[in-house]
Coordinates of C-alpha atoms in Angstrom, one line a residue:
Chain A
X1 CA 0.0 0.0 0.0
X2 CA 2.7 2.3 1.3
X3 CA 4.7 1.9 -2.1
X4 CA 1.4 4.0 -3.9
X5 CA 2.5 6.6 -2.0
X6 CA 5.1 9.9 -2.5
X7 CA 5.7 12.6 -0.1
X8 CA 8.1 15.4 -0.8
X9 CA 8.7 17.4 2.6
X10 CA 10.5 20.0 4.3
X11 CA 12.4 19.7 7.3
X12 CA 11.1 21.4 10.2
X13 CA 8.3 22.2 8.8
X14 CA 4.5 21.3 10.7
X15 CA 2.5 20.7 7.7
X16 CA 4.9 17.8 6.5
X17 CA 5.5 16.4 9.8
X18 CA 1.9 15.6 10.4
X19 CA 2.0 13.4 7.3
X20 CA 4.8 11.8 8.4
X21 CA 3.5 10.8 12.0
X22 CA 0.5 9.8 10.4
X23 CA 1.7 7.2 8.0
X24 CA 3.8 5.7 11.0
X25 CA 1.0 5.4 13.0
X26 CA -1.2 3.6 10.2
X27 CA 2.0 1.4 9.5
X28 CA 2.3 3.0 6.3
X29 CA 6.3 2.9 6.2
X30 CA 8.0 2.8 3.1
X31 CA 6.3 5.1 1.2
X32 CA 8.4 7.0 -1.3
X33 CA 9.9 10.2 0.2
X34 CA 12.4 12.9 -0.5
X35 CA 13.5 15.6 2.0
X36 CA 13.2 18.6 -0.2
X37 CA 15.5 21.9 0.6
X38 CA 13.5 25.1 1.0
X39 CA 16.8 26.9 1.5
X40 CA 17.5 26.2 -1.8
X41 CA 14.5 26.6 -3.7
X42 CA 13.5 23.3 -4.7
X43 CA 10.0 23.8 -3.6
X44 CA 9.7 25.1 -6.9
X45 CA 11.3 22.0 -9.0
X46 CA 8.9 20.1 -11.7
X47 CA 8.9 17.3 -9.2
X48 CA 6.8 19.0 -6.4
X49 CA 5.3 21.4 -9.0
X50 CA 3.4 18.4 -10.7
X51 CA 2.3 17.1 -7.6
X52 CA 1.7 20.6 -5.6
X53 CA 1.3 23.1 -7.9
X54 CA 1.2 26.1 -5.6
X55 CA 5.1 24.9 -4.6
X56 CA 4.3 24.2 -1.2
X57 CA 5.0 21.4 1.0
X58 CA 3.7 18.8 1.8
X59 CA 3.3 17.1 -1.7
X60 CA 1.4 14.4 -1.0
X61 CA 0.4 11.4 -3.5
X62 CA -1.6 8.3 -3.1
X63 CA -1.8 6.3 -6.1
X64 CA -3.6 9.0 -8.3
X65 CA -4.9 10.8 -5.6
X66 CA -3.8 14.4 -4.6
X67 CA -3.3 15.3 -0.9
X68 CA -1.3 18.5 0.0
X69 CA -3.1 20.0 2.6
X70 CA -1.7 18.4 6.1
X71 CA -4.9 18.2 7.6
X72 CA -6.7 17.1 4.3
X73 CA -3.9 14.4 3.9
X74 CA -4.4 12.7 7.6
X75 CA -8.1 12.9 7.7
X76 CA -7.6 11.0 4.2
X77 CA -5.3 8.3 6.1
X78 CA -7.5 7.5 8.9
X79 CA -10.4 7.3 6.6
X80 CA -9.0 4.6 4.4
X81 CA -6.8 2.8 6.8
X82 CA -8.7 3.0 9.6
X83 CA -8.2 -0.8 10.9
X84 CA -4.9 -0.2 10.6
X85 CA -2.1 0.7 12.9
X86 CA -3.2 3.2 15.6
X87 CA -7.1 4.6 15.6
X88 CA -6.7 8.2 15.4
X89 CA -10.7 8.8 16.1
X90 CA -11.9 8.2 19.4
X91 CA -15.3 6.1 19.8
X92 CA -16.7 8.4 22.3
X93 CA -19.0 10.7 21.6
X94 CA -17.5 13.9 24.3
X95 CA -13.7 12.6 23.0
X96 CA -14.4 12.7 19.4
X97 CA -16.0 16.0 20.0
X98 CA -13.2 17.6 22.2
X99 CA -10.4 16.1 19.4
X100 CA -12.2 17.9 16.5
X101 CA -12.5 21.4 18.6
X102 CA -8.6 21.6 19.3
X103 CA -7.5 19.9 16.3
X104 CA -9.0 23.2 14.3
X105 CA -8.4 25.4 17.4
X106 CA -4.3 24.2 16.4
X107 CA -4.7 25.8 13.4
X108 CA -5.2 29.3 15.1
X109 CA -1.7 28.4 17.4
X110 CA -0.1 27.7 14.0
X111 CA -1.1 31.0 12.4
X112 CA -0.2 32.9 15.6
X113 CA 2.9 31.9 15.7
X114 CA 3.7 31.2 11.8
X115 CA 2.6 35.3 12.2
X116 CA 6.0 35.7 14.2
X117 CA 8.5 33.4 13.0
X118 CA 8.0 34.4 9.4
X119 CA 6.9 37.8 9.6
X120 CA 10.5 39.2 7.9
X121 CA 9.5 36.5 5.8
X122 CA 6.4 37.4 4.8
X123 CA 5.9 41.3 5.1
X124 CA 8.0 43.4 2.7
X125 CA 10.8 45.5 4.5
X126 CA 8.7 48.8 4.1
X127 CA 5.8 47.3 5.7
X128 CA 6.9 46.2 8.8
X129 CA 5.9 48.0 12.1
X130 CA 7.3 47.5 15.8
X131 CA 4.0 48.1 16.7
X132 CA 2.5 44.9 14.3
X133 CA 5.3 43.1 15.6
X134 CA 4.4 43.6 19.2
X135 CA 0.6 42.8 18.8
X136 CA 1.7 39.3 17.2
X137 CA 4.0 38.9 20.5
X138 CA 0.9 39.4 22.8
X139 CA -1.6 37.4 20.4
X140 CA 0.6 34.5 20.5
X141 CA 0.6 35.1 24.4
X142 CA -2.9 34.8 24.9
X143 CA -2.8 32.1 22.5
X144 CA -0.5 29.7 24.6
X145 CA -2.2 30.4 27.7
X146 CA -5.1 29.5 26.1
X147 CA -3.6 26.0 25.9
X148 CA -1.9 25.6 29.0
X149 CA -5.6 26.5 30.5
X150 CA -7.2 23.6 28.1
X151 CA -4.4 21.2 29.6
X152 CA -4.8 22.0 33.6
X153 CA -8.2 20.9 33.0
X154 CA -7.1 17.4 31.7
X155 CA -6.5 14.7 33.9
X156 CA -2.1 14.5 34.2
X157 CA -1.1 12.7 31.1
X158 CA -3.7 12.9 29.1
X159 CA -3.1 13.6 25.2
X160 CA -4.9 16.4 23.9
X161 CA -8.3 15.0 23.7
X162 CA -8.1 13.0 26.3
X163 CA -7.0 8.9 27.4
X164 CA -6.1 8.1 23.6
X165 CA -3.5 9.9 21.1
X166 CA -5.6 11.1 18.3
X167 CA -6.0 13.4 15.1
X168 CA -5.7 16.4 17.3
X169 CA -2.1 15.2 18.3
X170 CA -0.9 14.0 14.8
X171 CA -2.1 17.7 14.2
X172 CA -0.7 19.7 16.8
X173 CA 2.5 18.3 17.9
X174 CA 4.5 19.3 15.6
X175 CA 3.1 23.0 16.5
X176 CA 4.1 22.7 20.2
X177 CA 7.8 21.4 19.1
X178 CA 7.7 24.1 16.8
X179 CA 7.1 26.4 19.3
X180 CA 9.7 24.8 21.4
X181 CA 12.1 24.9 18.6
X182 CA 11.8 28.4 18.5
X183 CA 12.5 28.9 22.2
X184 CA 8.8 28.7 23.9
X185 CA 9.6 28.6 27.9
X186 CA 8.7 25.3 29.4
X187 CA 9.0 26.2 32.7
X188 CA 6.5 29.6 32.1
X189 CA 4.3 26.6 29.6
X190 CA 4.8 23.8 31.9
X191 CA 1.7 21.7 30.9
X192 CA 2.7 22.2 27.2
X193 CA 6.1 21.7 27.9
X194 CA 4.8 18.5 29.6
X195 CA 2.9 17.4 26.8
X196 CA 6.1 17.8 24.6
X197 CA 8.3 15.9 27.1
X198 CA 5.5 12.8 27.1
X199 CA 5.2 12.9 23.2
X200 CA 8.8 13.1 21.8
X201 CA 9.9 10.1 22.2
X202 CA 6.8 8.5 20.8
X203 CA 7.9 6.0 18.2
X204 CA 6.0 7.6 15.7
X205 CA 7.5 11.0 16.4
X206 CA 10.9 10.0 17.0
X207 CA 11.2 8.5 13.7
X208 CA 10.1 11.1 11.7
X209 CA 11.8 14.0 13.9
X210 CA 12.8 17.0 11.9
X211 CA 16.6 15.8 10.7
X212 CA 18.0 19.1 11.1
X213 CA 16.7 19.5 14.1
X214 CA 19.2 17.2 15.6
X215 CA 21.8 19.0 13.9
X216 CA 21.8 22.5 15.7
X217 CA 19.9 24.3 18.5
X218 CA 16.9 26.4 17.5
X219 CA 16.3 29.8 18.4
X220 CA 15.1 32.4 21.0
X221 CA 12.7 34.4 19.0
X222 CA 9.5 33.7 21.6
X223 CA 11.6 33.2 24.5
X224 CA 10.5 35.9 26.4
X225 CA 6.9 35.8 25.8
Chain B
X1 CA -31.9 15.3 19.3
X2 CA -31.7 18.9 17.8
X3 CA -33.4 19.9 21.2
X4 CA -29.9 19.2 23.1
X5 CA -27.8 21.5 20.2
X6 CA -27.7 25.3 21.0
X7 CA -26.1 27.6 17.9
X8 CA -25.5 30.9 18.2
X9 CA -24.6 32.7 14.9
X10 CA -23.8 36.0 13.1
X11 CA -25.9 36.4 9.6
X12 CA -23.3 36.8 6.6
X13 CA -21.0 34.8 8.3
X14 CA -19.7 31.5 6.9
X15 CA -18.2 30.2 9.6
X16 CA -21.4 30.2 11.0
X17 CA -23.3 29.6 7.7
X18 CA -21.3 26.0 7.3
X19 CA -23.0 25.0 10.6
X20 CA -26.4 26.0 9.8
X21 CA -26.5 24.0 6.5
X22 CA -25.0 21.0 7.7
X23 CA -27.6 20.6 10.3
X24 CA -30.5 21.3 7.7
X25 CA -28.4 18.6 5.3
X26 CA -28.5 15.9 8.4
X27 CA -32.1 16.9 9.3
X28 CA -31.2 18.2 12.4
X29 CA -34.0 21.3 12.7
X30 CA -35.4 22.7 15.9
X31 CA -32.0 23.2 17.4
X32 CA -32.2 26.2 19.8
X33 CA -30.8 29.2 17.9
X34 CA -30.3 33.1 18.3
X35 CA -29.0 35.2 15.7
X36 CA -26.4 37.7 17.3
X37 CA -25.3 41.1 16.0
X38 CA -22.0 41.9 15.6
X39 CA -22.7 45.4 15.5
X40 CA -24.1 46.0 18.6
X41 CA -21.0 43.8 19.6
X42 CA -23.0 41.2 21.6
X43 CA -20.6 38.1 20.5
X44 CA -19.0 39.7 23.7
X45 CA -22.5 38.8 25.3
X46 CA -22.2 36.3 28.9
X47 CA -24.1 34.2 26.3
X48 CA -21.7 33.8 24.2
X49 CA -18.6 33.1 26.0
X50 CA -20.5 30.4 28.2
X51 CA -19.8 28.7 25.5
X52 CA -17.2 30.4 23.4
X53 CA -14.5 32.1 25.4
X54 CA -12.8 33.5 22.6
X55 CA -16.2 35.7 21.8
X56 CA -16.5 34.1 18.3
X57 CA -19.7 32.7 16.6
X58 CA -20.7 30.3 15.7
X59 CA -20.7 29.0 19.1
X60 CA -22.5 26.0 19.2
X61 CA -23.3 22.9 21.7
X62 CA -24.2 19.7 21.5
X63 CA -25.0 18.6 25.0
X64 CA -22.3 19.8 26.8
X65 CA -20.0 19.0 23.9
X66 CA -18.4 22.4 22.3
X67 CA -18.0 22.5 18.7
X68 CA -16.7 26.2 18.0
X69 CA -14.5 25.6 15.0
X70 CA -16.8 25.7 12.0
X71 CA -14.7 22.7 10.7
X72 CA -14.5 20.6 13.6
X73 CA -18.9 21.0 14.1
X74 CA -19.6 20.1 10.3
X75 CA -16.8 16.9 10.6
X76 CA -18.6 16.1 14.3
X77 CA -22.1 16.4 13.2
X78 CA -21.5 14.1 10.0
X79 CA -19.3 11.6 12.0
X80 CA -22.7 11.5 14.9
X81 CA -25.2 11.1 12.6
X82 CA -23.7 9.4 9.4
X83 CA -27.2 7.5 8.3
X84 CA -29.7 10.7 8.7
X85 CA -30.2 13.0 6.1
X86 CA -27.5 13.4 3.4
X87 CA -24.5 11.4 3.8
X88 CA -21.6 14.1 3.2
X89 CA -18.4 12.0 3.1
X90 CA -18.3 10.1 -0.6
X91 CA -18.1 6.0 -0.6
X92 CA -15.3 6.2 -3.4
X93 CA -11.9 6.6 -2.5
X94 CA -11.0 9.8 -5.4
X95 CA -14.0 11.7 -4.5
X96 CA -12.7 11.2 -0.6
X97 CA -9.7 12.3 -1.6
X98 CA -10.6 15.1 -3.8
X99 CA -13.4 16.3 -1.2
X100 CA -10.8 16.4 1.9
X101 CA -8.2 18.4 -0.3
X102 CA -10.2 21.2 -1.3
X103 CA -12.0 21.1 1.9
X104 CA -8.7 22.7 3.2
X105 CA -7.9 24.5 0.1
X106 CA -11.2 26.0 1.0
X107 CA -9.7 27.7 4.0
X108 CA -7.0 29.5 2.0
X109 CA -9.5 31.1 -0.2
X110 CA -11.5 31.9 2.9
X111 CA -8.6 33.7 4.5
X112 CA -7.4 35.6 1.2
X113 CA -10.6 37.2 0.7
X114 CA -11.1 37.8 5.0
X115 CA -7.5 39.7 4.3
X116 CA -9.2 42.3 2.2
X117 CA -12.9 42.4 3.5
X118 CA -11.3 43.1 7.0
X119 CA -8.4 44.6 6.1
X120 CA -9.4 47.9 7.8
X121 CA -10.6 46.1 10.9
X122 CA -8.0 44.3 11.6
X123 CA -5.1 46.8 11.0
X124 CA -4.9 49.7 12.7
X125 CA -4.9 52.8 10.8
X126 CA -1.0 53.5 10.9
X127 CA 0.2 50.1 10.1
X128 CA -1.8 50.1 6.6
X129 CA -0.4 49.9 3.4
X130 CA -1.6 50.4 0.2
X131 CA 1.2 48.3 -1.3
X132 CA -0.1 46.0 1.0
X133 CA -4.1 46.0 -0.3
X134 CA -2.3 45.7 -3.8
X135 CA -0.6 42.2 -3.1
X136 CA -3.7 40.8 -1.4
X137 CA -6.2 42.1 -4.4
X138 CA -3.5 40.0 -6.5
X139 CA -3.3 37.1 -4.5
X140 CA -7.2 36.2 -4.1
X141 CA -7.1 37.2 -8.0
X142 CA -4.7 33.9 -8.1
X143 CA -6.5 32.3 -5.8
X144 CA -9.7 31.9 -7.8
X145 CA -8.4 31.5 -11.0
X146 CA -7.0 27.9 -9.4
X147 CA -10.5 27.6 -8.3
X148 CA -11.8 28.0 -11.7
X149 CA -9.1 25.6 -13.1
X150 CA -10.5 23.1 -10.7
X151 CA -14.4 23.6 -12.0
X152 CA -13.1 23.3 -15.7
X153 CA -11.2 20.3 -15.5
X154 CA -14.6 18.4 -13.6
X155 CA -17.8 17.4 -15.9
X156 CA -20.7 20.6 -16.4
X157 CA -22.6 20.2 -13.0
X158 CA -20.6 18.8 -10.6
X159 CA -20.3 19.3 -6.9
X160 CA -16.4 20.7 -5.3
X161 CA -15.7 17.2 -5.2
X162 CA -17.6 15.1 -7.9
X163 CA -20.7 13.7 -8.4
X164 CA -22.6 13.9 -4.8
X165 CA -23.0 16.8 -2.4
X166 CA -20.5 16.6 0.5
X167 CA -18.4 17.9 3.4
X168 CA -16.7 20.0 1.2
X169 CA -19.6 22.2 -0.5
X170 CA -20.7 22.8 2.9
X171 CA -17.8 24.3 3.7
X172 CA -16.6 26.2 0.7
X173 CA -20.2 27.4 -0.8
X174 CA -20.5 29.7 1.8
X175 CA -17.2 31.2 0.6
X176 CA -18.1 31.5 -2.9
X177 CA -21.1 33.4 -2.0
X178 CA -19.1 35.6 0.3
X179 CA -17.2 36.3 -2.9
X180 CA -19.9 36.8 -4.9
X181 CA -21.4 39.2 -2.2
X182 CA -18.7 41.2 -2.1
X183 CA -18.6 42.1 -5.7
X184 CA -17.0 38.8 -7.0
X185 CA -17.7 39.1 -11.0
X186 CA -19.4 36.3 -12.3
X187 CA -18.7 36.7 -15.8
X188 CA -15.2 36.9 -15.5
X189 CA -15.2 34.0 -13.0
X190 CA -17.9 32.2 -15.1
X191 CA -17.2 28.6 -13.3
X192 CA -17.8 29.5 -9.7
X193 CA -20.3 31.7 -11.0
X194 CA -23.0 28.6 -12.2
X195 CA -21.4 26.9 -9.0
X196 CA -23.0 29.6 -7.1
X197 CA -26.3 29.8 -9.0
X198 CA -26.2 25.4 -8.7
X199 CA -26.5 25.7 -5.2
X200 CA -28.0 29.0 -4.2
X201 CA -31.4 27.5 -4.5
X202 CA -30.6 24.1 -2.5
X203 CA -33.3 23.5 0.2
X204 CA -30.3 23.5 2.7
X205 CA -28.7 26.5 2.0
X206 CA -31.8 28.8 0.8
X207 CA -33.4 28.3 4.6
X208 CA -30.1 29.2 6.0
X209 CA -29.8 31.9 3.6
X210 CA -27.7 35.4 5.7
X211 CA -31.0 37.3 6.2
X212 CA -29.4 41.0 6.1
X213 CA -28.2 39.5 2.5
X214 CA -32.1 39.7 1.8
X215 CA -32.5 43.1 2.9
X216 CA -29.9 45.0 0.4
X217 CA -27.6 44.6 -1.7
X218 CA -23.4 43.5 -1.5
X219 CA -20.2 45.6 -1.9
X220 CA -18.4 46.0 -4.7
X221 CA -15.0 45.3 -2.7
X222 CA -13.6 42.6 -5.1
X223 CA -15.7 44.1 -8.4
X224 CA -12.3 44.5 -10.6
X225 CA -10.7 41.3 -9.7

């Protein structure tokens, strides 16, 4: 099954990592994969082009079947493997409920702090304002405290929608790592910084953990938020 | 069981609109409802962050499950109550595919034309550019001719994702008629134009229809696109 498929990803990047920790979970290893180098524009190559044509990654093939979008691509997964590997949909009602709220509710932590680390990025010099800059700093505040409220309400050790790992965390792992990565306190964030700690060395994680990750440190940018 | 379900919801919306129609689609009528104004500001309402803390509609409850994310209620309510009503997921494994891609796609063109129908209120006065309104007038331009592409490669009448009405119209529809309201020139843009005329008149969507859309006419925001 797994040799139908073709990802082309990104290193360090949430959208790709998703796909990645889904396929372990559903035992889909094996699939064809290339790490593709945003630094040096291959995004843009014919290869991802004729499988992603806005050059992003993921790009995501099964068989004939198209699946960039991260979320879009795991749903998929789960839908047509679901006997297979790890369920990612809770049977109870409340659970299914709570993992579908926060796994959409993770795409507003994303944005929030994809607003931050790729502002320079994304905002031409002569728009930029201290004053935008700021507002994203507090957003992403509120954001994250947000979340660390959600998780003191959980019973210790729970995953994010409750006893079993689900969508939501295939989903928004790689967000909280990211935010890690990029200097998030975990002693001001301690339930998400326990979360982290419980989930990195999940098999699944672990062996699809960003390669240069392992290389280097990250940085500071939110470290004082 | 529409007795237990609570929605709350702003007209013109489409977060809120996505809701409505997939609860007409799974013959879920006779929810408790209340149309809120944004203008008056009462999403800031007690009312409303009982069950929405971040003082967004919809904000909707099924029992004492909270399904806020427009998303996460539309996947919820088809995943509760697969046999009533219309069945919005697809049996075949292309149209699954197909529907869950531009289901997320969906959000992009969402959030290019949200980036210039709230421009003004979400920047503040001093941080606005009109470099800035250029590039986002261009990149919703992109954005729907890629939509248009899709509708011209699938056969004269089809729904987002093939032959059958499904998760993914009730999502996106309400977009397209955003568009539309908001100047959107269906001559140019000829393909999501009959898309929009297709569906305007679907039971589902005509009794959920905004009801200040009744009562006067659009913008012409998005007019020269």
């Amino acid at each position: 099954m797994a040799k139908s498929m073709t990802l082309l990803w990104g290193s360090g990047s949430p959208p790709c990592w998703r796909v990645m920790i889904a396929l372990e979970e559903k035992l889909l290893q094996g699939y064809n994969q290339k790490l593709v180098s945003f630094g040096k524009g291959d995004h843009r190559s014919k290869e991802v082009l004729d499988i992603n044509p806005r050059a992003q990654l993921p790009a995501f093939k099964h068989g004939d079947n198209i699946l960039n979008e991260s979320y879009a691509a795991v749903l998929y997964l789960e839908s047509q493997f679901r006997s297979q590997g790890t369920p990612l949909i809770p049977e109870g009602q409340a659970e299914q409920a709570l993992m579908y709220q926060r796994m959409f509710e993770g795409q507003t932590l994303h944005q929030k702090l994809s607003d931050i680390v790729y502002y320079n990025l994304r905002v031409p010099e002569d728009e930029r304002h201290d004053s935008t800059i700021k507002r994203n700093k507090e957003t992403l505040t509120a954001e994250l405290k947000i979340w660390e409220e959600y998780l003191e309400k959980m019973e210790p050790g729970s995953y994010l929608a409750g006893r079993s790992f689900s969508l939501v965390d295939v989903l928004v792992f790689p967000v909280v790592a990211y935010a890690v990565r990029f200097g998030m306190s975990q002693e001001k964030y301690s339930r998400l910084g326990a979360y982290y700690t419980m989930l990195k060395d999940r098999p699944s994680i672990k062996a699809t953990w960003p390669p240069h990750w392992l290389e280097g440190p990250g940085s500071d940018l939110i470290k004082d938020l």
